[in-house]
XYZ file of C-alpha atoms in Angstrom:
301
model
C 5.261 10.811 -0.808
C 6.761 7.695 0.446
C 6.199 7.623 3.908
C 9.318 5.520 5.239
C 12.206 6.244 5.722
C 14.739 3.416 4.144
C 17.718 5.173 5.174
C 16.502 4.905 9.165
C 15.382 1.488 8.928
C 18.700 -0.013 7.583
C 20.358 1.997 9.894
C 18.727 -0.174 12.644
C 21.979 -2.659 14.445
C 19.339 -5.495 13.915
C 18.885 -5.272 10.709
C 23.159 -4.261 9.614
C 23.400 -7.371 11.093
C 21.104 -9.137 8.197
C 23.642 -10.881 5.759
C 22.117 -9.220 2.718
C 23.758 -6.514 0.870
C 22.487 -2.996 1.430
C 20.929 -2.547 -2.249
C 19.026 -5.793 -1.840
C 17.663 -4.232 1.597
C 16.630 -1.144 0.303
C 14.925 -2.860 -3.067
C 12.836 -4.983 -0.481
C 11.811 -1.960 1.768
C 10.441 -0.378 -1.409
C 8.404 -3.924 -2.212
C 7.099 -3.909 0.874
C 5.669 -0.575 0.923
C 4.399 -0.376 -2.727
C 3.162 -3.488 -1.791
C 1.108 -2.685 1.669
C -0.447 0.394 -0.655
C -1.519 -1.876 -3.665
C -3.097 -4.839 -2.053
C -3.212 -3.967 1.782
C -2.789 -7.326 2.434
C -1.120 -10.132 0.788
C 0.745 -13.859 2.070
C 4.850 -12.600 2.258
C 5.272 -16.088 0.509
C 3.223 -14.014 -2.867
C 5.021 -11.097 -2.842
C 8.217 -12.593 -2.678
C 7.551 -14.663 -5.796
C 6.812 -11.183 -7.576
C 10.126 -10.144 -5.556
C 12.134 -12.561 -8.012
C 10.458 -12.724 -10.993
C 11.641 -9.208 -11.208
C 14.637 -8.586 -9.769
C 16.232 -12.041 -9.997
C 16.673 -12.020 -6.272
C 16.068 -14.777 -4.182
C 16.544 -14.401 -0.622
C 16.991 -16.949 2.384
C 14.329 -17.667 4.752
C 16.236 -16.876 7.583
C 17.346 -13.342 6.252
C 13.542 -12.586 5.295
C 12.317 -13.505 8.729
C 14.828 -11.466 10.359
C 14.453 -8.438 8.328
C 10.115 -8.838 8.971
C 10.837 -9.917 12.916
C 13.013 -6.322 12.807
C 9.851 -4.093 10.400
C 7.573 -5.119 13.191
C 9.248 -3.458 15.860
C 9.578 -0.220 13.528
C 7.166 2.803 13.952
C 8.648 3.921 11.001
C 6.377 1.966 8.394
C 2.996 1.417 7.698
C 2.695 -2.014 7.134
C 3.731 -5.116 9.407
C 4.333 -8.950 8.725
C 1.884 -11.103 10.477
C 0.574 -14.743 10.841
C -3.881 -14.401 12.219
C -2.152 -15.620 15.257
C 0.322 -12.922 15.976
C -2.447 -10.418 14.675
C -5.107 -11.306 17.015
C -2.272 -12.049 19.886
C 0.362 -9.488 20.038
C 2.433 -11.484 22.503
C 2.596 -14.602 20.674
C 5.466 -15.173 17.676
C 4.770 -17.120 14.650
C 5.340 -20.846 14.913
C 5.536 -20.544 10.957
C 6.821 -17.654 10.125
C 6.787 -17.618 6.550
C 3.418 -17.802 6.045
C 3.023 -14.325 7.011
C 0.957 -11.966 5.830
C 2.436 -8.082 4.892
C -0.563 -5.929 6.659
C -1.237 -2.470 5.709
C -1.236 -0.904 9.284
C -4.594 0.319 8.658
C -6.206 -3.068 8.114
C -3.586 -3.844 11.269
C -6.161 -1.454 13.494
C -9.347 -2.449 12.824
C -10.651 -6.022 13.456
C -13.280 -6.024 10.860
C -10.900 -4.519 8.313
C -8.695 -7.542 9.129
C -11.772 -9.965 8.299
C -13.170 -7.670 5.419
C -10.335 -7.778 3.461
C -9.507 -11.615 3.826
C -13.119 -12.238 2.974
C -13.378 -9.712 -0.269
C -9.620 -11.535 -1.432
C -10.581 -15.355 -1.129
C -10.290 -16.963 -4.657
C -9.193 -13.637 -6.362
C -5.367 -14.018 -7.793
C -3.541 -10.847 -6.795
C -2.190 -8.740 -9.960
C 1.082 -8.529 -11.234
C 2.490 -4.862 -12.412
C 5.098 -4.514 -14.202
C 8.017 -3.134 -11.658
C 7.530 0.798 -12.666
C 4.402 1.127 -12.431
C 4.142 -1.471 -9.410
C 7.131 0.352 -7.488
C 4.924 3.952 -7.856
C 2.755 2.183 -5.847
C 5.397 3.360 -2.746
C 3.579 7.009 -2.694
C 0.349 6.053 -0.377
C -1.611 8.871 -2.479
C -0.482 7.376 -6.122
C -3.149 5.885 -8.307
C -3.378 5.975 -11.788
C -4.842 8.439 -14.330
C -7.160 6.469 -15.872
C -10.325 8.003 -18.309
C -12.411 7.925 -15.644
C -10.471 9.929 -13.470
C -9.230 12.247 -16.039
C -13.392 12.470 -16.597
C -13.781 13.382 -13.200
C -10.738 15.698 -13.237
C -12.858 17.699 -16.075
C -16.029 17.535 -14.380
C -14.609 19.363 -11.386
C -13.341 21.625 -13.621
C -16.368 22.822 -15.279
C -18.556 22.600 -12.941
C -17.013 24.129 -9.574
C -14.613 26.243 -11.782
C -11.833 24.995 -10.560
C -7.833 25.461 -11.917
C -6.183 22.421 -12.600
C -4.600 21.697 -9.639
C -7.294 22.790 -7.420
C -9.353 20.043 -9.399
C -6.501 17.418 -9.002
C -7.053 17.458 -4.895
C -10.437 17.006 -5.024
C -9.933 14.281 -7.073
C -6.736 12.863 -4.633
C -9.790 13.004 -2.171
C -12.131 11.412 -4.517
C -9.980 8.435 -4.983
C -9.404 7.450 -1.147
C -13.295 6.760 -1.230
C -13.068 4.612 -4.488
C -9.641 2.364 -3.515
C -11.434 1.718 -0.476
C -15.456 0.822 -2.275
C -16.649 3.851 -0.110
C -20.526 5.026 -1.218
C -20.988 7.848 -2.998
C -22.381 8.972 -0.056
C -19.605 9.585 1.733
C -17.155 10.996 -0.488
C -20.346 13.383 -1.775
C -20.389 14.380 2.144
C -16.477 15.317 1.896
C -16.410 17.349 -1.495
C -19.069 19.185 0.619
C -16.728 19.877 3.243
C -14.201 20.408 0.878
C -16.704 23.609 -0.419
C -17.939 21.939 -3.500
C -21.711 22.555 -4.735
C -24.032 20.681 -7.243
C -26.737 21.019 -8.451
C -29.389 18.058 -9.208
C -28.166 17.853 -12.970
C -24.305 18.347 -12.047
C -25.219 15.746 -8.933
C -26.085 12.399 -11.370
C -23.395 12.944 -13.363
C -21.062 13.315 -10.384
C -22.258 10.293 -9.355
C -22.425 8.024 -12.637
C -18.572 9.460 -13.090
C -18.162 7.879 -9.631
C -18.941 5.126 -10.500
C -16.925 4.911 -13.163
C -13.936 5.546 -10.909
C -15.232 2.628 -8.510
C -15.276 0.041 -11.676
C -11.994 1.604 -12.404
C -9.676 2.330 -9.832
C -7.435 -0.487 -8.507
C -8.476 -1.415 -5.215
C -6.503 -3.542 -2.409
C -10.192 -5.754 -1.819
C -9.445 -6.742 -5.132
C -5.282 -8.115 -4.413
C -4.894 -5.551 -6.729
C -7.175 -5.800 -9.307
C -9.965 -3.029 -10.540
C -13.455 -3.796 -9.947
C -13.934 -4.644 -13.497
C -11.153 -7.207 -14.070
C -13.248 -9.612 -12.571
C -14.789 -12.306 -14.512
C -18.163 -11.974 -12.376
C -18.111 -8.818 -10.779
C -21.326 -7.061 -9.333
C -22.107 -3.628 -10.651
C -21.918 -0.892 -8.037
C -25.829 0.003 -6.636
C -26.660 2.971 -7.769
C -27.784 5.550 -5.398
C -31.330 7.097 -4.612
C -30.664 10.445 -6.318
C -33.852 12.363 -4.339
C -31.908 10.717 -1.084
C -28.399 11.654 -2.233
C -29.503 15.502 -3.301
C -31.239 15.818 0.578
C -28.108 14.478 1.998
C -26.302 17.211 -0.013
C -28.079 19.920 1.160
C -27.889 18.440 5.032
C -24.476 18.355 4.803
C -24.171 21.612 3.133
C -25.918 23.095 5.713
C -24.543 21.502 8.248
C -20.348 22.351 7.044
C -21.695 25.806 6.825
C -22.681 25.682 10.504
C -19.028 24.363 11.470
C -17.066 26.585 9.438
C -18.663 29.357 11.514
C -17.945 27.762 14.487
C -14.323 27.440 13.564
C -13.810 30.693 12.167
C -15.140 32.065 15.943
C -13.133 28.881 17.238
C -9.831 28.379 15.618
C -8.827 25.361 17.420
C -12.332 22.960 17.145
C -12.136 20.132 15.411
C -15.614 19.686 12.466
C -16.886 16.253 13.100
C -18.273 14.448 9.963
C -21.587 13.105 10.470
C -20.785 9.599 9.716
C -20.467 8.698 13.566
C -21.437 11.137 16.526
C -17.976 12.454 17.439
C -15.863 10.060 14.877
C -14.515 10.792 11.534
C -15.114 7.878 8.894
C -11.787 5.987 9.171
C -11.262 5.955 5.368
C -12.070 9.575 5.105
C -9.603 12.299 5.392
C -8.633 13.649 8.825
C -10.115 16.854 10.204
C -7.104 17.879 11.379
C -6.003 18.881 8.270
C -2.893 16.514 7.760
C -4.478 15.368 4.044
C -3.738 11.971 5.360
C -6.972 9.707 6.840
C -8.285 9.417 9.891
C -7.289 6.138 11.113
C -3.353 6.598 9.870
C -3.365 10.251 11.581
C -5.305 11.272 14.567
C -7.443 7.717 14.578
C -4.287 5.976 14.726
C -4.399 3.030 17.019
C -8.123 4.172 18.703
């Protein structure tokens, strides 16, 4: 699903005044959307280098700056174009606007996320995908269906007796965690929330398959690269299986209690265990929208 309504943005009077063809503006919006989802943070100059190389279109700085200024005002977008000074001071205006970064909204919501992604991306080259593959990332829920994804999908179908569509829903949730390099414990808690239960042997297999997802999923933390693409990557830390199994049992009991309360009070929102009263920011929003918490009810908190 593409979040941004391109037609609505193109009808904004100030954007209509920008001296660029509508086709070029639409293509720029598509690249901005895909880049925000794939990279989470990328310098505008680097993004425009990719754009020009793939489209053959060179956009003058003046027009691009005008577009960025207007996009920063639009609630239709899930990204911002900001320099560091603009990030930390919402009343500031960039002294060098072409030095802005394209930042996904979720990075802008949490200052620690901004600092973390700057640190994790340092020294790593941005991956450049073929245009057709790159633009698939316009859909914020898109991910490459790798062999690791296929193995996890079949595992869920076999162990939970799910049909393919239901197992795919579970895989979609898992990929939200894997693409943000989240822990297996958090991913498992979400599986339990959705109704999955594993015996000890199955849990060992789940942990091993989730490790493969971590290794082979593109992540903004590493400039769109997979962990295995990095020359000196570190293996994800192996979980303590006894602790993981105990946590799963705890989660099962807690979610059963919450489901019982939800059945009694329909508008009760279940609260995950990550922080008292606060769902995991990269986890699914408890309102049931299907979006991440930080892009839904956690927006602006």
